[in-house]
């Protein structure tokens, strides 16, 4: 079974600053997908960024980027130039057969 | 594209009654749908996986007679909470994936409904 660990229950960041959310996972597979989802107060799950394990290049989506370390089984999310709208719960997720395993989540608050 | 819609978004029912929640893929064919349960400020817990035209596969600890899942078509899956009790109150979320090989939105991606908040009095 795959496990996903997010060790930071809460993170706070000043508006316009950068915050990094950590995520580690455990798997014996070599081919899989990793995701970061955002869940705002509306509770709609929103895909932030995706990384295919076979790709060495770290994924980026505008202000969001990841640091994917396959050997270390680490997949951190960096939010640059934080905005008030980034405040949400963020979940790291692992997928190798379309069944997602989620981490416990990290609540991000953005200070104005 | 790749929109998943859940209905109702919020439901209140009396203890002992049954409640049905629908999950529809609006613009793609979902061969597989997943149902999750989420308690406040906690992660999503997978309850079951449903494939179109076959019986759902339930995760360990989830009562299949309590949470009936039907996936009768490629665009609709339903979750029925039978004889609901206050402890069943929770947020239920569905997600879906498309036909293998078509990969709407990119390989490995699932698409989520808006969620349904169930309150059992």
PDB file of N, CA and C in Angstrom, chain A residues 40-100:
ATOM      1  N   UNK A  40     -10.064  24.896  -1.169  1.00  0.00           N
ATOM      2  CA  UNK A  40     -10.442  26.142  -0.494  1.00  0.00           C
ATOM      3  C   UNK A  40     -11.648  25.924   0.397  1.00  0.00           C
ATOM      4  N   UNK A  41     -12.113  26.946   1.087  1.00  0.00           N
ATOM      5  CA  UNK A  41     -13.287  26.788   1.968  1.00  0.00           C
ATOM      6  C   UNK A  41     -14.520  26.236   1.263  1.00  0.00           C
ATOM      7  N   UNK A  42     -14.634  26.434  -0.042  1.00  0.00           N
ATOM      8  CA  UNK A  42     -15.767  25.863  -0.782  1.00  0.00           C
ATOM      9  C   UNK A  42     -15.714  24.339  -0.820  1.00  0.00           C
ATOM     10  N   UNK A  43     -14.537  23.794  -0.518  1.00  0.00           N
ATOM     11  CA  UNK A  43     -14.265  22.350  -0.461  1.00  0.00           C
ATOM     12  C   UNK A  43     -14.205  21.687  -1.836  1.00  0.00           C
ATOM     13  N   UNK A  44     -14.229  22.462  -2.903  1.00  0.00           N
ATOM     14  CA  UNK A  44     -14.015  21.906  -4.240  1.00  0.00           C
ATOM     15  C   UNK A  44     -12.529  21.579  -4.393  1.00  0.00           C
ATOM     16  N   UNK A  45     -12.222  20.380  -4.799  1.00  0.00           N
ATOM     17  CA  UNK A  45     -10.836  19.978  -5.005  1.00  0.00           C
ATOM     18  C   UNK A  45     -10.343  20.547  -6.336  1.00  0.00           C
ATOM     19  N   UNK A  46      -9.230  21.244  -6.280  1.00  0.00           N
ATOM     20  CA  UNK A  46      -8.677  21.896  -7.462  1.00  0.00           C
ATOM     21  C   UNK A  46      -7.264  21.390  -7.686  1.00  0.00           C
ATOM     22  N   UNK A  47      -7.004  20.894  -8.885  1.00  0.00           N
ATOM     23  CA  UNK A  47      -5.655  20.424  -9.197  1.00  0.00           C
ATOM     24  C   UNK A  47      -4.714  21.618  -9.338  1.00  0.00           C
ATOM     25  N   UNK A  48      -3.628  21.578  -8.592  1.00  0.00           N
ATOM     26  CA  UNK A  48      -2.643  22.661  -8.642  1.00  0.00           C
ATOM     27  C   UNK A  48      -1.530  22.319  -9.616  1.00  0.00           C
ATOM     28  N   UNK A  49      -0.997  21.096  -9.470  1.00  0.00           N
ATOM     29  CA  UNK A  49       0.145  20.720 -10.285  1.00  0.00           C
ATOM     30  C   UNK A  49       0.288  19.208 -10.311  1.00  0.00           C
ATOM     31  N   UNK A  50       0.858  18.707 -11.387  1.00  0.00           N
ATOM     32  CA  UNK A  50       1.019  17.259 -11.575  1.00  0.00           C
ATOM     33  C   UNK A  50       2.457  16.959 -11.990  1.00  0.00           C
ATOM     34  N   UNK A  51       2.964  15.815 -11.522  1.00  0.00           N
ATOM     35  CA  UNK A  51       4.315  15.380 -11.886  1.00  0.00           C
ATOM     36  C   UNK A  51       4.290  13.905 -12.256  1.00  0.00           C
ATOM     37  N   UNK A  52       4.800  13.587 -13.433  1.00  0.00           N
ATOM     38  CA  UNK A  52       4.959  12.185 -13.805  1.00  0.00           C
ATOM     39  C   UNK A  52       6.301  11.705 -13.294  1.00  0.00           C
ATOM     40  N   UNK A  53       6.334  10.532 -12.691  1.00  0.00           N
ATOM     41  CA  UNK A  53       7.557  10.056 -12.051  1.00  0.00           C
ATOM     42  C   UNK A  53       8.697   9.826 -13.040  1.00  0.00           C
ATOM     43  N   UNK A  54       8.364   9.538 -14.301  1.00  0.00           N
ATOM     44  CA  UNK A  54       9.420   9.261 -15.269  1.00  0.00           C
ATOM     45  C   UNK A  54      10.083  10.533 -15.777  1.00  0.00           C
ATOM     46  N   UNK A  55       9.503  11.667 -15.450  1.00  0.00           N
ATOM     47  CA  UNK A  55      10.077  12.941 -15.873  1.00  0.00           C
ATOM     48  C   UNK A  55      10.991  13.490 -14.790  1.00  0.00           C
ATOM     49  N   UNK A  56      12.213  13.788 -15.166  1.00  0.00           N
ATOM     50  CA  UNK A  56      13.170  14.338 -14.202  1.00  0.00           C
ATOM     51  C   UNK A  56      12.930  15.820 -13.952  1.00  0.00           C
ATOM     52  N   UNK A  57      12.413  16.493 -14.975  1.00  0.00           N
ATOM     53  CA  UNK A  57      12.211  17.934 -14.842  1.00  0.00           C
ATOM     54  C   UNK A  57      11.061  18.221 -13.894  1.00  0.00           C
ATOM     55  N   UNK A  58      11.297  19.153 -12.983  1.00  0.00           N
ATOM     56  CA  UNK A  58      10.258  19.538 -12.038  1.00  0.00           C
ATOM     57  C   UNK A  58       9.148  20.316 -12.733  1.00  0.00           C
ATOM     58  N   UNK A  59       7.901  19.981 -12.401  1.00  0.00           N
ATOM     59  CA  UNK A  59       6.761  20.672 -12.997  1.00  0.00           C
ATOM     60  C   UNK A  59       6.603  22.073 -12.417  1.00  0.00           C
ATOM     61  N   UNK A  60       6.124  22.979 -13.259  1.00  0.00           N
ATOM     62  CA  UNK A  60       5.810  24.338 -12.811  1.00  0.00           C
ATOM     63  C   UNK A  60       4.495  24.767 -13.440  1.00  0.00           C
ATOM     64  N   UNK A  61       3.736  25.533 -12.667  1.00  0.00           N
ATOM     65  CA  UNK A  61       2.488  26.109 -13.144  1.00  0.00           C
ATOM     66  C   UNK A  61       2.384  27.513 -12.558  1.00  0.00           C
ATOM     67  N   UNK A  62       2.835  28.459 -13.354  1.00  0.00           N
ATOM     68  CA  UNK A  62       2.794  29.861 -12.917  1.00  0.00           C
ATOM     69  C   UNK A  62       3.555  30.029 -11.600  1.00  0.00           C
ATOM     70  N   UNK A  63       2.875  30.379 -10.525  1.00  0.00           N
ATOM     71  CA  UNK A  63       3.556  30.622  -9.246  1.00  0.00           C
ATOM     72  C   UNK A  63       3.801  29.342  -8.446  1.00  0.00           C
ATOM     73  N   UNK A  64       3.359  28.226  -8.959  1.00  0.00           N
ATOM     74  CA  UNK A  64       3.496  26.962  -8.252  1.00  0.00           C
ATOM     75  C   UNK A  64       4.569  26.101  -8.916  1.00  0.00           C
ATOM     76  N   UNK A  65       5.436  25.548  -8.128  1.00  0.00           N
ATOM     77  CA  UNK A  65       6.462  24.653  -8.658  1.00  0.00           C
ATOM     78  C   UNK A  65       6.716  23.554  -7.635  1.00  0.00           C
ATOM     79  N   UNK A  66       7.268  22.456  -8.132  1.00  0.00           N
ATOM     80  CA  UNK A  66       7.557  21.339  -7.236  1.00  0.00           C
ATOM     81  C   UNK A  66       9.041  21.034  -7.267  1.00  0.00           C
ATOM     82  N   UNK A  67       9.477  20.402  -6.206  1.00  0.00           N
ATOM     83  CA  UNK A  67      10.824  19.834  -6.134  1.00  0.00           C
ATOM     84  C   UNK A  67      10.639  18.331  -5.962  1.00  0.00           C
ATOM     85  N   UNK A  68      10.791  17.623  -7.054  1.00  0.00           N
ATOM     86  CA  UNK A  68      10.568  16.179  -7.078  1.00  0.00           C
ATOM     87  C   UNK A  68      11.898  15.472  -6.954  1.00  0.00           C
ATOM     88  N   UNK A  69      12.052  14.738  -5.887  1.00  0.00           N
ATOM     89  CA  UNK A  69      13.263  13.953  -5.637  1.00  0.00           C
ATOM     90  C   UNK A  69      12.852  12.484  -5.581  1.00  0.00           C
ATOM     91  N   UNK A  70      12.973  11.800  -6.723  1.00  0.00           N
ATOM     92  CA  UNK A  70      12.446  10.437  -6.819  1.00  0.00           C
ATOM     93  C   UNK A  70      13.146   9.475  -5.890  1.00  0.00           C
ATOM     94  N   UNK A  71      14.439   9.564  -5.816  1.00  0.00           N
ATOM     95  CA  UNK A  71      15.186   8.633  -4.971  1.00  0.00           C
ATOM     96  C   UNK A  71      14.824   8.816  -3.501  1.00  0.00           C
ATOM     97  N   UNK A  72      14.604  10.044  -3.120  1.00  0.00           N
ATOM     98  CA  UNK A  72      14.245  10.353  -1.735  1.00  0.00           C
ATOM     99  C   UNK A  72      12.752  10.229  -1.500  1.00  0.00           C
ATOM    100  N   UNK A  73      11.979  10.019  -2.574  1.00  0.00           N
ATOM    101  CA  UNK A  73      10.526   9.926  -2.490  1.00  0.00           C
ATOM    102  C   UNK A  73       9.957  11.169  -1.808  1.00  0.00           C
ATOM    103  N   UNK A  74      10.374  12.293  -2.356  1.00  0.00           N
ATOM    104  CA  UNK A  74       9.970  13.580  -1.816  1.00  0.00           C
ATOM    105  C   UNK A  74       9.355  14.414  -2.922  1.00  0.00           C
ATOM    106  N   UNK A  75       8.318  15.176  -2.573  1.00  0.00           N
ATOM    107  CA  UNK A  75       7.579  15.934  -3.588  1.00  0.00           C
ATOM    108  C   UNK A  75       7.041  17.203  -2.925  1.00  0.00           C
ATOM    109  N   UNK A  76       7.859  18.223  -2.827  1.00  0.00           N
ATOM    110  CA  UNK A  76       7.454  19.450  -2.145  1.00  0.00           C
ATOM    111  C   UNK A  76       6.861  20.453  -3.122  1.00  0.00           C
ATOM    112  N   UNK A  77       5.997  21.296  -2.606  1.00  0.00           N
ATOM    113  CA  UNK A  77       5.327  22.330  -3.403  1.00  0.00           C
ATOM    114  C   UNK A  77       5.776  23.693  -2.931  1.00  0.00           C
ATOM    115  N   UNK A  78       6.202  24.519  -3.863  1.00  0.00           N
ATOM    116  CA  UNK A  78       6.582  25.888  -3.544  1.00  0.00           C
ATOM    117  C   UNK A  78       5.563  26.834  -4.149  1.00  0.00           C
ATOM    118  N   UNK A  79       5.031  27.702  -3.299  1.00  0.00           N
ATOM    119  CA  UNK A  79       4.106  28.735  -3.755  1.00  0.00           C
ATOM    120  C   UNK A  79       4.850  30.061  -3.675  1.00  0.00           C
ATOM    121  N   UNK A  80       5.087  30.670  -4.809  1.00  0.00           N
ATOM    122  CA  UNK A  80       5.804  31.935  -4.857  1.00  0.00           C
ATOM    123  C   UNK A  80       4.819  33.096  -4.938  1.00  0.00           C
ATOM    124  N   UNK A  81       5.268  34.266  -4.468  1.00  0.00           N
ATOM    125  CA  UNK A  81       4.430  35.468  -4.537  1.00  0.00           C
ATOM    126  C   UNK A  81       3.019  35.157  -4.022  1.00  0.00           C
ATOM    127  N   UNK A  82       2.948  34.649  -2.810  1.00  0.00           N
ATOM    128  CA  UNK A  82       1.679  34.179  -2.252  1.00  0.00           C
ATOM    129  C   UNK A  82       0.598  35.261  -2.298  1.00  0.00           C
ATOM    130  N   UNK A  83      -0.601  34.822  -2.626  1.00  0.00           N
ATOM    131  CA  UNK A  83      -1.752  35.715  -2.694  1.00  0.00           C
ATOM    132  C   UNK A  83      -2.818  35.263  -1.703  1.00  0.00           C
ATOM    133  N   UNK A  84      -3.687  36.183  -1.341  1.00  0.00           N
ATOM    134  CA  UNK A  84      -4.730  35.861  -0.365  1.00  0.00           C
ATOM    135  C   UNK A  84      -5.579  34.684  -0.835  1.00  0.00           C
ATOM    136  N   UNK A  85      -5.756  34.578  -2.145  1.00  0.00           N
ATOM    137  CA  UNK A  85      -6.549  33.483  -2.697  1.00  0.00           C
ATOM    138  C   UNK A  85      -5.880  32.127  -2.621  1.00  0.00           C
ATOM    139  N   UNK A  86      -4.616  32.122  -2.212  1.00  0.00           N
ATOM    140  CA  UNK A  86      -3.928  30.834  -2.057  1.00  0.00           C
ATOM    141  C   UNK A  86      -4.280  30.155  -0.728  1.00  0.00           C
ATOM    142  N   UNK A  87      -4.936  30.870   0.152  1.00  0.00           N
ATOM    143  CA  UNK A  87      -5.308  30.296   1.447  1.00  0.00           C
ATOM    144  C   UNK A  87      -6.252  29.122   1.234  1.00  0.00           C
ATOM    145  N   UNK A  88      -5.858  27.966   1.721  1.00  0.00           N
ATOM    146  CA  UNK A  88      -6.636  26.742   1.497  1.00  0.00           C
ATOM    147  C   UNK A  88      -5.934  25.594   2.196  1.00  0.00           C
ATOM    148  N   UNK A  89      -6.554  24.436   2.108  1.00  0.00           N
ATOM    149  CA  UNK A  89      -5.893  23.214   2.544  1.00  0.00           C
ATOM    150  C   UNK A  89      -5.287  22.579   1.298  1.00  0.00           C
ATOM    151  N   UNK A  90      -4.033  22.148   1.407  1.00  0.00           N
ATOM    152  CA  UNK A  90      -3.337  21.560   0.276  1.00  0.00           C
ATOM    153  C   UNK A  90      -3.053  20.084   0.562  1.00  0.00           C
ATOM    154  N   UNK A  91      -3.396  19.259  -0.409  1.00  0.00           N
ATOM    155  CA  UNK A  91      -3.182  17.827  -0.272  1.00  0.00           C
ATOM    156  C   UNK A  91      -2.195  17.336  -1.324  1.00  0.00           C
ATOM    157  N   UNK A  92      -1.242  16.569  -0.863  1.00  0.00           N
ATOM    158  CA  UNK A  92      -0.342  15.851  -1.748  1.00  0.00           C
ATOM    159  C   UNK A  92      -0.997  14.504  -2.043  1.00  0.00           C
ATOM    160  N   UNK A  93      -0.889  14.036  -3.275  1.00  0.00           N
ATOM    161  CA  UNK A  93      -1.547  12.778  -3.630  1.00  0.00           C
ATOM    162  C   UNK A  93      -0.676  11.942  -4.552  1.00  0.00           C
ATOM    163  N   UNK A  94      -0.776  10.646  -4.382  1.00  0.00           N
ATOM    164  CA  UNK A  94      -0.017   9.662  -5.170  1.00  0.00           C
ATOM    165  C   UNK A  94      -1.015   8.828  -5.969  1.00  0.00           C
ATOM    166  N   UNK A  95      -0.647   8.514  -7.205  1.00  0.00           N
ATOM    167  CA  UNK A  95      -1.540   7.757  -8.074  1.00  0.00           C
ATOM    168  C   UNK A  95      -0.719   6.867  -8.995  1.00  0.00           C
ATOM    169  N   UNK A  96      -0.913   5.551  -8.926  1.00  0.00           N
ATOM    170  CA  UNK A  96      -0.265   4.694  -9.928  1.00  0.00           C
ATOM    171  C   UNK A  96      -1.261   3.803 -10.648  1.00  0.00           C
ATOM    172  N   UNK A  97      -2.480   3.785 -10.228  1.00  0.00           N
ATOM    173  CA  UNK A  97      -3.510   3.011 -10.931  1.00  0.00           C
ATOM    174  C   UNK A  97      -4.846   3.730 -10.860  1.00  0.00           C
ATOM    175  N   UNK A  98      -4.776   5.052 -10.885  1.00  0.00           N
ATOM    176  CA  UNK A  98      -5.948   5.911 -10.862  1.00  0.00           C
ATOM    177  C   UNK A  98      -6.664   5.902  -9.527  1.00  0.00           C
ATOM    178  N   UNK A  99      -6.067   5.269  -8.525  1.00  0.00           N
ATOM    179  CA  UNK A  99      -6.632   5.352  -7.188  1.00  0.00           C
ATOM    180  C   UNK A  99      -5.714   6.273  -6.388  1.00  0.00           C
ATOM    181  N   UNK A 100      -6.239   7.419  -6.025  1.00  0.00           N
ATOM    182  CA  UNK A 100      -5.422   8.407  -5.336  1.00  0.00           C
ATOM    183  C   UNK A 100      -5.273   8.096  -3.861  1.00  0.00           C
TER     184      UNK A 100
END
